[in-house]
Amino acid sequence: MSDESQATANDLRRWFSSERMRRYEESAVDPVALYVWNTRMSKAYLEDIAHVEVMLRNFIAARLSAACGCADWYEQIDFFGFDYEFRKAVDRVKKRIHCAGHDVTPDRVIAGLSLDSWRFLLVRKLEPTVWKALRDQTNGGMPHYKSRRRKEFEAHVIRLLDMRNRCSHQEPLIQQNPVDERDYLDAQWENLLWLADVIDPKAGDWIRGRSRVPELRKIRPIRTVAELSALPNAKFMAKVLESDQMVELILDGTRTAAASPLHDYLECGSPLPRVGSRSVLTTSSGRNVAVLITDAIEVIHLSDMDDRQIMDENECDDDTPVVLVHFEVAERL
C-alpha cells in the first residue's frame, strides 16, 4: 500500500466530519480501521438485505396478482383498497419508467417500488384485503409461515427497512458496549434470515452460505488497549521476526505466510493456530505494530514449500512436517 493511500483519524475527521468520527474514536484503538470495517459490514448486510427485498416484493406481487387475476394488481385500487400514498408511489415509478423511454410494464413497476411501499402494504388497514390475499392458499399462500400473523411479519419487514436505511446512509453499526453491539448485529442478521426462511427456506440457506457477514464480524478491529493486551504475540513466526526487515515485509503485504516445524508445537504442547485467530505483530524492540489474522493453516513437508525462506531450516530435512500459516494484516497499531 502506498503512503498516499494511508489515512489518519485526523484525515477522516476532515473528510467525513468530527461528529461522524466521534463514535469510532470512542470504540476502537484504531478508529480508521473501525470506520473501514463498519463500511464493509454495511455493504455485506446490504447484499443480504437486497436478496430478501427482491424475494419479498416478488412474493407479494405473485400473491396479489393471483388474487385479482391481473398482472397490474397495483392498479386494482377498489379491489385491494390501496391508500393515496401507495397510489402516488406507483405513479412516481410509472413516470420514471416513461421518462427513461421504456414501456410501463408490471415487471418494471414492481421492480421500481421501494421497500417503503412494500412495507406499507402490510399495515393493519389492509389486513382484510392484502394480507388475506397473501395467506390465501388458493393464491399460493404462506406454506413456510405457519402462524401467518400479519403484525409479526410486518415487524420483521420494518426492522429490515430500518437496517437497510442505516447501512445505505453509512450510519454506525457499532455500539460502545460490546454486548449491545453483538446483540444488535445478531438481531439484524437473524431478522433478515427469518424473512428469507418464511418466504422460502432454500433461499434462506443460500443467503446464509454466501453471506460475508459472519466472517467480517470475526475481524472487528480491536476495541480497547486491554483487548489488545490479551492477544497473543505472533509466536508462529518467532524465528522469522528477529528481523525488523521481515516485519516491514509483512506490513507492506509482501510477506503473507510463515512456517514452523510441527515438532515445535508438539514439544511444548501448543495448539496449532486457528483460522480466524488474531495475534500481535511485534518488532525486535517489543513494539506492537499490527494485528494479524490467520487466513489458512497447512501441515505439509518442508520439501513441498514454495518459499523456504519463511522459516529457519536448521536441523530440518525435506521430510520434516511444517505448519504453514497464511495471514493478513487486519489493522495497524
Coordinates of C-alpha atoms in Angstrom, one line a residue:
M1 CA 0.0 0.0 0.0
S2 CA 1.4 3.4 -1.0
D3 CA 2.0 6.2 1.5
E4 CA -0.6 8.3 -0.4
S5 CA -3.3 5.7 0.4
Q6 CA -2.7 5.8 4.2
A7 CA -5.0 8.0 6.3
T8 CA -5.1 9.1 9.9
A9 CA -8.1 9.8 12.2
N10 CA -7.5 13.5 11.6
D11 CA -7.9 12.9 7.8
L12 CA -11.2 11.1 8.3
R13 CA -12.4 13.9 10.6
R14 CA -11.6 16.4 7.9
W15 CA -13.2 14.4 5.1
F16 CA -16.3 13.0 7.0
S17 CA -16.7 15.4 10.0
S18 CA -15.7 15.1 13.6
E19 CA -19.2 14.3 14.6
R20 CA -19.3 11.2 12.4
M21 CA -15.9 10.0 13.6
R22 CA -16.5 10.5 17.3
R23 CA -18.1 7.1 17.9
Y24 CA -15.3 5.3 16.1
E25 CA -12.7 7.1 18.1
E26 CA -14.5 6.1 21.3
S27 CA -14.9 2.5 20.2
A28 CA -11.5 1.2 19.0
V29 CA -7.8 1.5 19.3
D30 CA -7.6 2.3 15.6
P31 CA -10.7 4.4 14.6
V32 CA -9.6 4.4 10.9
A33 CA -9.7 0.6 10.8
L34 CA -13.0 0.5 12.6
Y35 CA -14.5 3.0 10.2
V36 CA -13.4 0.9 7.2
W37 CA -14.7 -2.2 9.0
N38 CA -18.1 -0.6 9.6
T39 CA -18.3 0.4 5.9
R40 CA -17.6 -3.2 4.8
M41 CA -20.1 -4.6 7.3
S42 CA -22.7 -2.2 5.9
K43 CA -22.1 -3.4 2.4
A44 CA -22.2 -7.0 3.5
Y45 CA -25.5 -6.6 5.2
L46 CA -26.9 -4.7 2.2
E47 CA -26.0 -7.6 -0.1
D48 CA -28.1 -9.9 2.0
I49 CA -30.9 -7.4 2.5
A50 CA -31.1 -6.9 -1.2
H51 CA -31.8 -10.6 -1.8
V52 CA -34.5 -10.6 0.8
E53 CA -36.1 -7.4 -0.5
V54 CA -36.4 -8.9 -4.0
M55 CA -37.8 -12.1 -2.6
L56 CA -40.4 -10.1 -0.6
R57 CA -41.6 -8.0 -3.5
N58 CA -41.8 -11.0 -5.8
F59 CA -43.7 -13.0 -3.1
I60 CA -46.2 -10.1 -2.5
A61 CA -46.6 -9.4 -6.2
A62 CA -47.3 -13.0 -7.1
R63 CA -49.9 -13.4 -4.4
L64 CA -51.8 -10.2 -5.2
S65 CA -51.7 -10.9 -8.9
A66 CA -53.2 -14.3 -8.3
A67 CA -55.9 -12.8 -6.0
C68 CA -57.2 -10.3 -8.5
G69 CA -56.3 -12.2 -11.7
C70 CA -54.3 -9.2 -13.1
A71 CA -50.6 -8.7 -13.7
D72 CA -51.1 -5.0 -12.9
W73 CA -52.6 -5.7 -9.5
Y74 CA -51.3 -2.3 -8.3
E75 CA -53.9 -0.6 -10.4
Q76 CA -56.8 -2.5 -8.7
I77 CA -57.5 0.2 -6.2
D78 CA -61.0 -0.7 -5.4
F79 CA -60.2 -4.5 -5.1
F80 CA -57.5 -4.0 -2.5
G81 CA -58.3 -0.6 -1.1
F82 CA -54.9 0.9 -1.7
D83 CA -54.4 4.3 0.0
Y84 CA -53.4 7.6 -1.6
E85 CA -49.7 7.2 -0.6
F86 CA -49.3 3.8 -2.3
R87 CA -51.1 5.1 -5.4
K88 CA -48.8 8.1 -5.5
A89 CA -45.7 5.8 -5.2
V90 CA -47.0 3.8 -8.2
D91 CA -47.5 6.9 -10.2
R92 CA -43.9 8.1 -9.5
V93 CA -42.5 4.8 -10.6
K94 CA -44.5 4.9 -13.8
K95 CA -43.4 8.4 -14.5
R96 CA -39.7 7.4 -14.0
I97 CA -40.1 4.5 -16.4
H98 CA -41.8 6.7 -19.0
C99 CA -39.1 9.4 -18.7
A100 CA -36.4 6.7 -19.2
G101 CA -38.0 5.9 -22.6
H102 CA -39.3 2.5 -21.6
D103 CA -42.7 0.9 -21.8
V104 CA -44.6 0.8 -18.5
T105 CA -44.9 -2.9 -17.7
P106 CA -45.9 -4.7 -14.5
D107 CA -42.3 -6.1 -14.1
R108 CA -40.8 -2.6 -14.3
V109 CA -43.4 -1.1 -11.9
I110 CA -42.8 -3.9 -9.4
A111 CA -39.0 -3.6 -9.6
G112 CA -39.3 0.2 -9.2
L113 CA -41.3 0.3 -6.0
S114 CA -39.3 0.9 -2.9
L115 CA -39.1 -1.2 0.2
D116 CA -41.1 1.5 1.9
S117 CA -44.0 0.9 -0.5
W118 CA -44.0 -2.8 0.1
R119 CA -43.9 -2.3 3.9
F120 CA -47.0 -0.1 3.8
L121 CA -48.9 -2.9 2.0
L122 CA -48.6 -4.9 5.3
V123 CA -50.4 -2.4 7.5
R124 CA -53.4 -3.3 9.6
K125 CA -55.8 -1.3 7.4
L126 CA -55.1 -3.6 4.5
E127 CA -55.3 -6.8 6.5
P128 CA -58.8 -7.7 5.1
T129 CA -57.6 -7.4 1.6
V130 CA -53.8 -7.6 1.0
W131 CA -52.9 -9.8 4.0
K132 CA -55.9 -12.1 3.3
A133 CA -54.6 -12.5 -0.3
L134 CA -51.1 -13.2 0.9
R135 CA -52.1 -16.0 3.2
D136 CA -54.8 -17.5 0.9
Q137 CA -53.7 -20.9 -0.1
T138 CA -55.5 -20.6 -3.4
N139 CA -53.1 -17.8 -4.3
G140 CA -50.1 -19.8 -3.2
G141 CA -50.3 -18.9 0.4
M142 CA -47.6 -18.9 3.0
P143 CA -46.6 -22.6 3.4
H144 CA -43.4 -21.8 5.3
Y145 CA -45.0 -19.3 7.8
K146 CA -47.4 -21.4 9.8
S147 CA -48.6 -18.8 12.3
R148 CA -49.3 -16.3 9.4
R149 CA -49.5 -13.3 11.9
R150 CA -49.6 -10.1 10.0
K151 CA -48.3 -7.9 12.8
E152 CA -45.3 -10.2 13.4
F153 CA -44.5 -10.3 9.6
E154 CA -44.8 -6.5 9.4
A155 CA -42.5 -6.0 12.4
H156 CA -39.7 -8.0 10.7
V157 CA -40.1 -6.0 7.4
I158 CA -39.9 -2.8 9.4
R159 CA -36.7 -3.9 11.1
L160 CA -35.3 -4.9 7.6
L161 CA -36.2 -1.5 6.3
D162 CA -34.5 0.3 9.3
M163 CA -31.3 -1.7 8.8
R164 CA -31.3 -1.1 5.1
N165 CA -31.6 2.7 5.6
R166 CA -28.9 2.7 8.3
C167 CA -26.5 0.8 6.1
S168 CA -27.3 2.8 3.0
H169 CA -26.6 6.1 4.8
Q170 CA -23.3 4.9 6.3
E171 CA -24.5 5.2 9.8
P172 CA -22.5 3.4 12.5
L173 CA -23.4 -0.2 13.2
I174 CA -21.0 -0.2 16.2
Q175 CA -22.0 0.3 19.8
Q176 CA -19.9 1.4 22.7
N177 CA -20.9 -1.6 24.7
P178 CA -19.6 -4.8 23.1
V179 CA -22.6 -6.8 24.3
D180 CA -25.0 -4.3 22.9
E181 CA -23.2 -4.4 19.6
R182 CA -23.1 -8.2 19.4
D183 CA -26.8 -8.4 20.3
Y184 CA -27.7 -5.7 17.7
L185 CA -25.8 -7.3 14.9
D186 CA -27.1 -10.7 15.8
A187 CA -30.7 -9.5 15.8
Q188 CA -30.3 -7.8 12.4
W189 CA -28.8 -11.0 10.9
E190 CA -31.5 -13.2 12.4
N191 CA -34.2 -10.9 11.2
L192 CA -33.3 -10.9 7.5
L193 CA -32.8 -14.7 7.6
W194 CA -36.2 -15.1 9.3
L195 CA -37.9 -13.3 6.4
A196 CA -36.0 -15.3 3.9
D197 CA -36.9 -18.6 5.6
V198 CA -40.6 -17.9 5.9
I199 CA -40.7 -17.0 2.2
D200 CA -38.5 -19.9 1.0
P201 CA -36.2 -21.8 3.4
K202 CA -34.0 -22.9 0.5
A203 CA -33.3 -19.2 -0.3
G204 CA -32.6 -18.6 3.3
D205 CA -29.9 -21.4 3.3
W206 CA -28.5 -20.0 0.1
I207 CA -28.1 -16.5 1.7
R208 CA -26.5 -18.0 4.8
G209 CA -24.0 -19.9 2.8
R210 CA -22.8 -16.9 0.7
S211 CA -23.1 -14.1 3.1
R212 CA -19.9 -12.1 4.0
V213 CA -21.4 -11.0 7.4
P214 CA -20.2 -13.8 9.7
E215 CA -16.5 -13.7 8.6
L216 CA -16.4 -9.9 8.7
R217 CA -17.8 -9.9 12.2
K218 CA -14.9 -12.1 13.3
I219 CA -12.3 -9.4 12.3
R220 CA -13.8 -6.4 14.0
P221 CA -10.9 -4.1 14.9
I222 CA -9.6 -4.1 18.5
R223 CA -11.9 -2.3 20.9
T224 CA -9.6 -1.3 23.8
V225 CA -6.0 -1.4 24.9
A226 CA -6.9 -4.2 27.3
E227 CA -8.4 -6.2 24.5
L228 CA -5.1 -5.7 22.5
S229 CA -3.0 -6.8 25.5
A230 CA -5.0 -10.1 25.7
L231 CA -4.0 -11.1 22.2
P232 CA -1.0 -13.5 21.9
N233 CA 2.2 -12.5 20.1
A234 CA 2.7 -13.9 16.6
K235 CA 4.7 -16.8 18.1
F236 CA 4.3 -18.9 15.0
M237 CA 6.8 -16.6 13.4
A238 CA 9.2 -16.2 16.4
K239 CA 12.3 -17.1 14.5
V240 CA 11.4 -15.1 11.4
L241 CA 10.5 -12.0 13.3
E242 CA 14.0 -11.5 14.7
S243 CA 14.5 -9.3 11.7
D244 CA 12.6 -5.9 11.6
Q245 CA 13.0 -6.1 7.9
M246 CA 10.7 -9.1 7.9
V247 CA 8.2 -7.0 9.9
E248 CA 8.3 -4.4 7.2
L249 CA 7.7 -7.0 4.6
I250 CA 4.6 -8.2 6.5
L251 CA 3.3 -4.6 6.9
D252 CA 3.6 -3.8 3.2
G253 CA 1.9 -7.1 2.2
T254 CA 5.0 -8.7 0.6
R255 CA 5.1 -11.5 3.2
T256 CA 1.8 -13.2 3.9
A257 CA 2.9 -16.6 5.3
A258 CA 5.3 -18.1 7.8
A259 CA 6.2 -21.7 8.8
S260 CA 7.5 -23.6 11.9
P261 CA 8.3 -27.3 12.3
L262 CA 5.4 -29.2 13.6
H263 CA 7.5 -30.7 16.4
D264 CA 7.9 -27.3 17.9
Y265 CA 4.2 -27.2 18.6
L266 CA 4.2 -30.8 19.8
E267 CA 7.1 -30.5 22.2
C268 CA 5.7 -27.5 24.0
G269 CA 2.1 -28.7 23.8
S270 CA 0.9 -25.6 22.0
P271 CA -2.2 -25.8 19.9
L272 CA -1.9 -25.0 16.2
P273 CA -3.2 -21.5 15.2
R274 CA -6.8 -21.4 14.2
V275 CA -8.3 -19.8 11.1
G276 CA -9.7 -16.5 12.1
S277 CA -7.4 -16.2 15.2
R278 CA -5.6 -12.9 15.8
S279 CA -2.2 -12.2 17.1
V280 CA 0.0 -9.1 17.6
L281 CA 3.0 -8.4 15.3
T282 CA 5.9 -7.1 17.3
T283 CA 9.2 -5.5 16.4
S284 CA 12.5 -6.8 17.9
S285 CA 12.3 -4.0 20.4
G286 CA 8.9 -5.2 21.6
R287 CA 6.7 -2.5 19.9
N288 CA 3.3 -3.7 18.8
V289 CA 2.8 -2.6 15.1
A290 CA -0.1 -4.6 13.8
V291 CA -2.8 -7.2 14.4
L292 CA -2.6 -10.2 12.2
I293 CA -5.5 -12.5 11.4
T294 CA -4.9 -16.1 10.3
D295 CA -6.4 -16.9 6.9
A296 CA -5.4 -20.6 6.4
I297 CA -3.3 -23.4 8.0
E298 CA -1.5 -26.2 6.2
V299 CA 0.6 -29.0 7.6
I300 CA 3.0 -30.1 4.8
H301 CA 6.5 -31.4 4.3
L302 CA 9.4 -28.9 4.0
S303 CA 10.0 -30.2 0.5
D304 CA 6.5 -29.1 -0.6
M305 CA 7.0 -25.4 0.4
D306 CA 7.3 -22.9 -2.4
D307 CA 9.4 -20.5 -0.3
R308 CA 11.7 -21.9 2.2
Q309 CA 12.9 -18.5 3.3
I310 CA 9.9 -18.1 5.6
M311 CA 11.3 -20.4 8.3
D312 CA 14.6 -21.4 9.9
E313 CA 15.7 -24.6 8.2
N314 CA 18.4 -25.6 10.8
E315 CA 18.2 -29.2 11.7
C316 CA 15.3 -29.8 9.3
D317 CA 15.3 -32.1 6.2
D318 CA 12.9 -32.4 3.3
D319 CA 10.6 -34.8 5.2
T320 CA 10.2 -32.5 8.2
P321 CA 6.4 -31.7 8.7
V322 CA 5.9 -28.0 9.0
V323 CA 3.0 -25.8 9.9
L324 CA 2.4 -23.2 7.2
V325 CA 0.4 -20.2 8.4
H326 CA -1.2 -17.8 6.0
F327 CA -2.2 -14.4 7.4
E328 CA -3.0 -10.8 6.6
V329 CA -2.7 -7.5 8.4
A330 CA -6.1 -6.9 10.0
E331 CA -5.1 -3.5 11.4
R332 CA -2.1 -1.4 12.0
L333 CA -1.3 -0.1 15.5

